[in-house]
CSV table of C-alpha atoms in Angstrom, one decimal:
chain,number,residue,atom,x,y,z
J,1,MET,CA,-52.6,-40.0,-7.9
J,2,GLU,CA,-51.4,-38.3,-4.7
J,3,VAL,CA,-47.9,-39.8,-5.1
J,4,PHE,CA,-47.7,-38.5,-8.7
J,5,THR,CA,-48.7,-35.0,-7.6
J,6,LEU,CA,-46.2,-35.0,-4.8
J,7,THR,CA,-43.5,-36.1,-7.1
J,8,ILE,CA,-44.3,-33.3,-9.6
J,9,ALA,CA,-44.3,-30.8,-6.7
J,10,VAL,CA,-40.9,-32.0,-5.4
J,11,VAL,CA,-39.3,-31.9,-8.9
J,12,GLY,CA,-40.8,-28.4,-9.4
J,13,LEU,CA,-39.3,-27.2,-6.1
J,14,ALA,CA,-35.9,-28.7,-6.9
J,15,LEU,CA,-35.9,-27.0,-10.4
J,16,SER,CA,-36.9,-23.6,-8.9
J,17,VAL,CA,-34.1,-23.8,-6.3
J,18,ALA,CA,-31.6,-24.7,-8.9
J,19,SER,CA,-32.7,-21.9,-11.1
J,20,LEU,CA,-32.6,-19.3,-8.3
J,21,THR,CA,-29.1,-20.5,-7.3
J,22,TRP,CA,-27.9,-20.2,-10.9
J,23,GLN,CA,-29.3,-16.7,-11.1
J,24,VAL,CA,-27.5,-15.6,-7.9
J,25,VAL,CA,-24.2,-17.1,-9.3
J,26,GLN,CA,-24.6,-15.4,-12.6
J,27,HIS,CA,-25.3,-12.1,-10.9
J,28,SER,CA,-22.2,-12.3,-8.8
J,29,LEU,CA,-20.1,-13.2,-11.9
J,30,THR,CA,-21.5,-10.4,-14.1
J,31,GLY,CA,-20.0,-7.4,-12.5
J,32,PRO,CA,-16.3,-6.5,-11.9
J,33,ARG,CA,-14.3,-8.7,-9.5
J,34,VAL,CA,-11.2,-6.8,-8.6
J,35,GLN,CA,-8.4,-8.3,-6.5
J,36,ALA,CA,-5.5,-6.3,-5.0
J,37,GLU,CA,-2.0,-7.6,-4.4
J,38,ILE,CA,1.0,-5.9,-2.8
J,39,LEU,CA,4.5,-6.5,-4.2
J,40,TRP,CA,7.9,-4.9,-4.2
J,41,GLY,CA,10.8,-4.5,-6.6
J,42,GLY,CA,12.6,-1.9,-8.6
J,43,LEU,CA,12.1,0.6,-11.5
J,44,GLY,CA,14.7,1.1,-14.2
J,45,ARG,CA,15.9,0.1,-17.6
J,46,GLY,CA,12.6,1.4,-19.0
J,47,GLY,CA,10.5,-1.0,-16.9
J,48,ALA,CA,9.8,-2.6,-13.6
J,49,ALA,CA,10.9,-5.8,-11.9
J,50,ILE,CA,8.4,-6.7,-9.2
J,51,GLY,CA,7.5,-9.7,-7.2
J,52,PRO,CA,6.4,-11.0,-3.8
J,53,ILE,CA,7.7,-9.3,-0.6
J,54,ARG,CA,10.4,-11.9,0.4
J,55,GLY,CA,14.1,-11.8,1.1
J,56,ASP,CA,15.7,-8.5,0.0
J,57,LEU,CA,16.0,-6.4,-3.1
J,58,ASP,CA,19.8,-6.3,-3.4
J,59,ARG,CA,19.8,-8.7,-6.4
J,60,THR,CA,17.1,-6.8,-8.2
J,61,LEU,CA,18.8,-3.4,-7.6
J,62,GLN,CA,22.1,-4.8,-8.9
J,63,GLN,CA,20.5,-5.7,-12.2
J,64,GLY,CA,19.8,-2.1,-13.1
J,65,PHE,CA,16.4,-1.7,-11.5
J,66,THR,CA,17.8,1.1,-9.4
J,67,GLU,CA,14.7,2.7,-7.8
J,68,PRO,CA,13.2,0.5,-5.1
J,69,VAL,CA,9.4,0.5,-5.0
J,70,VAL,CA,6.4,-1.0,-3.4
J,71,ALA,CA,3.7,-1.9,-5.9
J,72,VAL,CA,-0.1,-2.3,-5.6
J,73,ARG,CA,-1.4,-4.5,-8.5
J,74,GLY,CA,-5.1,-4.7,-9.3
J,75,ARG,CA,-6.7,-7.4,-11.5
J,76,ASN,CA,-10.2,-7.4,-12.8
J,77,ARG,CA,-11.4,-11.0,-13.1
J,78,GLY,CA,-15.0,-10.1,-13.6
J,79,ARG,CA,-17.0,-9.5,-16.8
J,80,MET,CA,-17.5,-5.7,-16.5
J,81,PRO,CA,-15.0,-2.9,-16.4
J,82,VAL,CA,-14.5,-0.7,-13.3
J,83,ASP,CA,-12.8,2.6,-12.6
J,84,ILE,CA,-10.0,2.8,-10.0
J,85,LYS,CA,-10.2,6.2,-8.2
J,86,GLY,CA,-7.3,5.7,-5.9
J,87,TYR,CA,-4.8,3.4,-4.4
J,88,GLY,CA,-2.6,3.2,-1.3
J,89,VAL,CA,-0.1,1.3,0.8
J,90,GLU,CA,-1.4,0.8,4.3
J,91,GLY,CA,0.4,0.1,7.6
J,92,GLN,CA,-1.5,-1.6,10.4
J,93,ALA,CA,-1.7,1.6,12.4
J,94,GLY,CA,-4.4,2.8,10.0
J,95,MET,CA,-2.2,5.2,8.0
J,96,SER,CA,-2.1,5.0,4.2
J,97,LEU,CA,0.3,6.4,1.5
J,98,SER,CA,-0.4,7.2,-2.2
J,99,ARG,CA,1.6,9.0,-4.9
J,100,PHE,CA,-1.0,10.0,-7.4
J,101,ALA,CA,1.1,12.3,-9.6
J,102,TRP,CA,4.2,10.2,-9.7
J,103,ASP,CA,5.3,9.5,-13.3
J,104,PRO,CA,5.4,5.7,-13.4
J,105,ASN,CA,1.7,5.5,-12.3
J,106,PRO,CA,-1.2,5.8,-14.7
J,107,PRO,CA,-3.5,8.8,-14.3
J,108,LEU,CA,-6.5,8.4,-12.1
J,109,PRO,CA,-9.3,7.5,-12.5
J,110,HIS,CA,-8.0,4.5,-14.3
J,111,ARG,CA,-10.4,2.3,-16.3
J,112,LEU,CA,-9.7,-1.4,-15.5
J,113,GLU,CA,-11.2,-3.5,-18.3
J,114,SER,CA,-12.4,-7.1,-17.8
J,115,GLY,CA,-9.5,-9.5,-17.7
J,116,SER,CA,-6.9,-6.7,-17.4
J,117,GLU,CA,-4.5,-5.5,-14.6
J,118,VAL,CA,-2.8,-2.3,-13.5
J,119,THR,CA,0.1,-1.6,-11.2
J,120,PHE,CA,0.7,1.5,-9.1
J,121,TYR,CA,4.1,2.3,-7.6
J,122,VAL,CA,5.2,4.0,-4.4
J,123,PRO,CA,8.9,4.7,-3.6
J,124,LEU,CA,10.2,2.3,-1.0
J,125,GLU,CA,11.7,5.2,0.9
J,126,ASP,CA,8.3,6.8,1.3
J,127,VAL,CA,6.9,3.5,2.7
J,128,HIS,CA,9.6,3.5,5.3
J,129,ARG,CA,8.7,7.1,6.2
J,130,LEU,CA,5.0,6.0,6.5
J,131,ILE,CA,6.1,3.3,8.9
J,132,ASP,CA,8.1,5.8,11.0
J,133,ALA,CA,5.2,8.3,11.0
J,134,SER,CA,2.7,5.6,12.0
J,135,GLU,CA,4.7,4.6,15.1
J,136,THR,CA,3.3,7.7,16.8
J,137,LEU,CA,0.0,5.8,16.8
J,138,GLY,CA,1.4,2.5,18.1
J,139,PRO,CA,4.3,0.1,17.6
J,140,TYR,CA,5.0,-1.2,14.1
J,141,ASN,CA,4.1,-4.8,13.8
J,142,GLY,CA,5.8,-5.6,10.5
J,143,ARG,CA,3.0,-5.8,8.0
J,144,ILE,CA,1.7,-3.7,5.1
J,145,ARG,CA,-1.1,-4.2,2.5
J,146,GLY,CA,-2.3,-2.5,-0.7
J,147,SER,CA,-5.7,-1.0,-1.3
J,148,LEU,CA,-7.6,0.1,-4.4
J,149,ASP,CA,-10.6,2.5,-4.2
J,150,LEU,CA,-13.2,1.6,-6.8
J,151,SER,CA,-15.8,3.9,-8.5
J,152,LEU,CA,-18.5,1.6,-7.0
J,153,GLY,CA,-17.8,3.1,-3.6
J,154,LYS,CA,-15.9,-0.1,-2.5
J,155,THR,CA,-12.3,-0.5,-1.4
J,156,VAL,CA,-10.5,-3.7,-2.3
J,157,LYS,CA,-7.5,-4.7,-0.1
J,158,SER,CA,-4.8,-7.2,-0.4
J,159,GLY,CA,-3.8,-9.5,2.4
J,160,TRP,CA,-1.3,-8.3,5.0
J,161,GLU,CA,2.3,-9.0,4.0
J,162,PRO,CA,5.4,-9.1,6.3
J,163,PHE,CA,7.5,-6.0,5.5
J,164,PRO,CA,10.9,-5.4,7.0
J,165,LYS,CA,11.6,-2.1,8.8
J,166,VAL,CA,14.9,-0.6,7.8
């Protein structure tokens, strides 16, 4: 009889641990899960051509996308919508740049629905000015990243990407 009781207790413990684990996983998947990404490209021809920060933009600019930009893209992979209150392009010296009222950007706050994405743009020339200004705080080490300020009081940041200083 003791072996049977012990077996029932062990099975009950295993089921309760599995149930608790499942509840924690469900809770983390229920809310918004926003990811930030930093890109570059050009605006023009009624649209944007953007991609990873690699090589140079000469080819893109020759195709009619005449305004070089750095872009911060946000994707909501969660189940709940979230509001984006702000965005920025950051240099490693701690300085950040935003262009809230610039025409290509959607107005803020921006509602990011589940499964959707949004892209904010900053002129490439302004990013180079940010880098120049940040050198008063220390030498530029060749990296930038994007950030999104969420209504949840949280800031989501992309990874650091190599960025050429012109």
